[in-house]
Coordinates of C-alpha atoms in Angstrom, one line a residue:
M16 CA 0.0 0.0 0.0
W17 CA 1.1 3.5 -0.7
K18 CA 0.6 6.8 1.1
Y19 CA 0.6 10.1 -0.9
T20 CA 0.7 13.4 0.9
V21 CA -0.1 16.3 -1.5
E22 CA 0.4 20.0 -0.5
V23 CA -2.9 21.7 -1.5
N24 CA -3.2 25.5 -1.1
G25 CA -6.5 27.4 -1.4
M26 CA -9.0 25.2 0.4
M27 CA -11.1 27.4 2.6
C28 CA -13.9 25.2 4.0
G29 CA -15.2 21.7 4.4
M30 CA -16.9 21.8 1.0
C31 CA -13.4 22.6 -0.6
E32 CA -12.0 19.5 1.2
A33 CA -15.0 17.3 0.0
H34 CA -14.6 18.6 -3.6
V35 CA -10.9 17.6 -3.7
N36 CA -11.7 14.2 -2.1
D37 CA -14.5 13.5 -4.6
E38 CA -12.4 14.3 -7.6
V39 CA -9.5 12.1 -6.4
R40 CA -12.0 9.2 -5.8
K41 CA -13.4 9.6 -9.3
A42 CA -10.0 9.6 -10.9
F43 CA -8.3 6.8 -9.0
P44 CA -9.2 3.5 -7.2
V45 CA -8.1 4.7 -3.8
K46 CA -8.6 3.1 -0.4
K47 CA -8.9 6.4 1.5
V48 CA -8.6 10.1 0.8
T49 CA -8.8 12.9 3.4
S50 CA -8.1 16.6 2.9
S51 CA -7.4 19.2 5.5
R52 CA -7.6 22.9 4.8
A53 CA -5.8 23.6 8.2
K54 CA -2.9 21.4 7.2
K55 CA -3.1 22.4 3.6
Q56 CA -2.8 18.9 2.4
T57 CA -4.6 15.8 1.0
V58 CA -3.6 12.4 2.1
I59 CA -4.3 9.4 -0.1
L60 CA -4.0 5.7 0.6
S61 CA -3.9 3.4 -2.4
D62 CA -3.0 -0.3 -3.0
A63 CA -1.6 0.6 -6.4
E64 CA 1.0 3.3 -7.2
L65 CA -0.5 6.5 -8.6
D66 CA 0.7 8.6 -11.5
T67 CA 1.7 11.7 -9.5
A68 CA 1.5 14.0 -12.6
Q69 CA -2.1 12.9 -13.2
L70 CA -2.8 13.2 -9.5
A71 CA -1.6 16.8 -9.5
D72 CA -3.6 17.6 -12.6
V73 CA -6.8 16.2 -11.0
I74 CA -6.4 18.3 -7.9
R75 CA -5.3 21.3 -9.9
G76 CA -8.5 20.9 -12.0
T77 CA -10.5 21.6 -8.8
G78 CA -9.1 25.1 -8.7
Y79 CA -6.4 24.6 -6.0
E80 CA -2.7 25.2 -6.2
I81 CA -0.5 22.1 -5.8
G82 CA 2.8 22.0 -4.0
E83 CA 5.0 19.0 -3.1
I84 CA 3.8 15.5 -3.5
Q85 CA 5.4 12.9 -1.1
K86 CA 5.0 9.2 -1.7
E87 CA 5.9 6.5 0.9
P88 CA 5.1 2.9 1.5
Y89 CA 2.3 2.6 4.0
K90 CA 1.7 -0.2 6.5
K91 CA -1.4 -0.3 8.6
R92 CA -0.5 0.0 12.3
R93 CA -1.7 -2.8 14.5
L94 CA -3.6 -1.6 17.6
F95 CA -2.9 -4.8 19.6
G96 CA -0.3 -7.5 19.7

């Protein structure tokens, strides 16, 4: 699984966050996507590697400015044991 953290500037409210999340879900088969206007970022979890150029274009298409995209392997943390 992969974790992508995308710097997104310009989100002002919860609807902005939802708009970005919806567009990412439409464009990619992701496990989870969450956006935070306070942190100025969108975090995406995906089983497959994503095309970061396409990811940037999808988010940019929502009207927001894209900064750095970080990609790292993601392992779900176990709560017990």
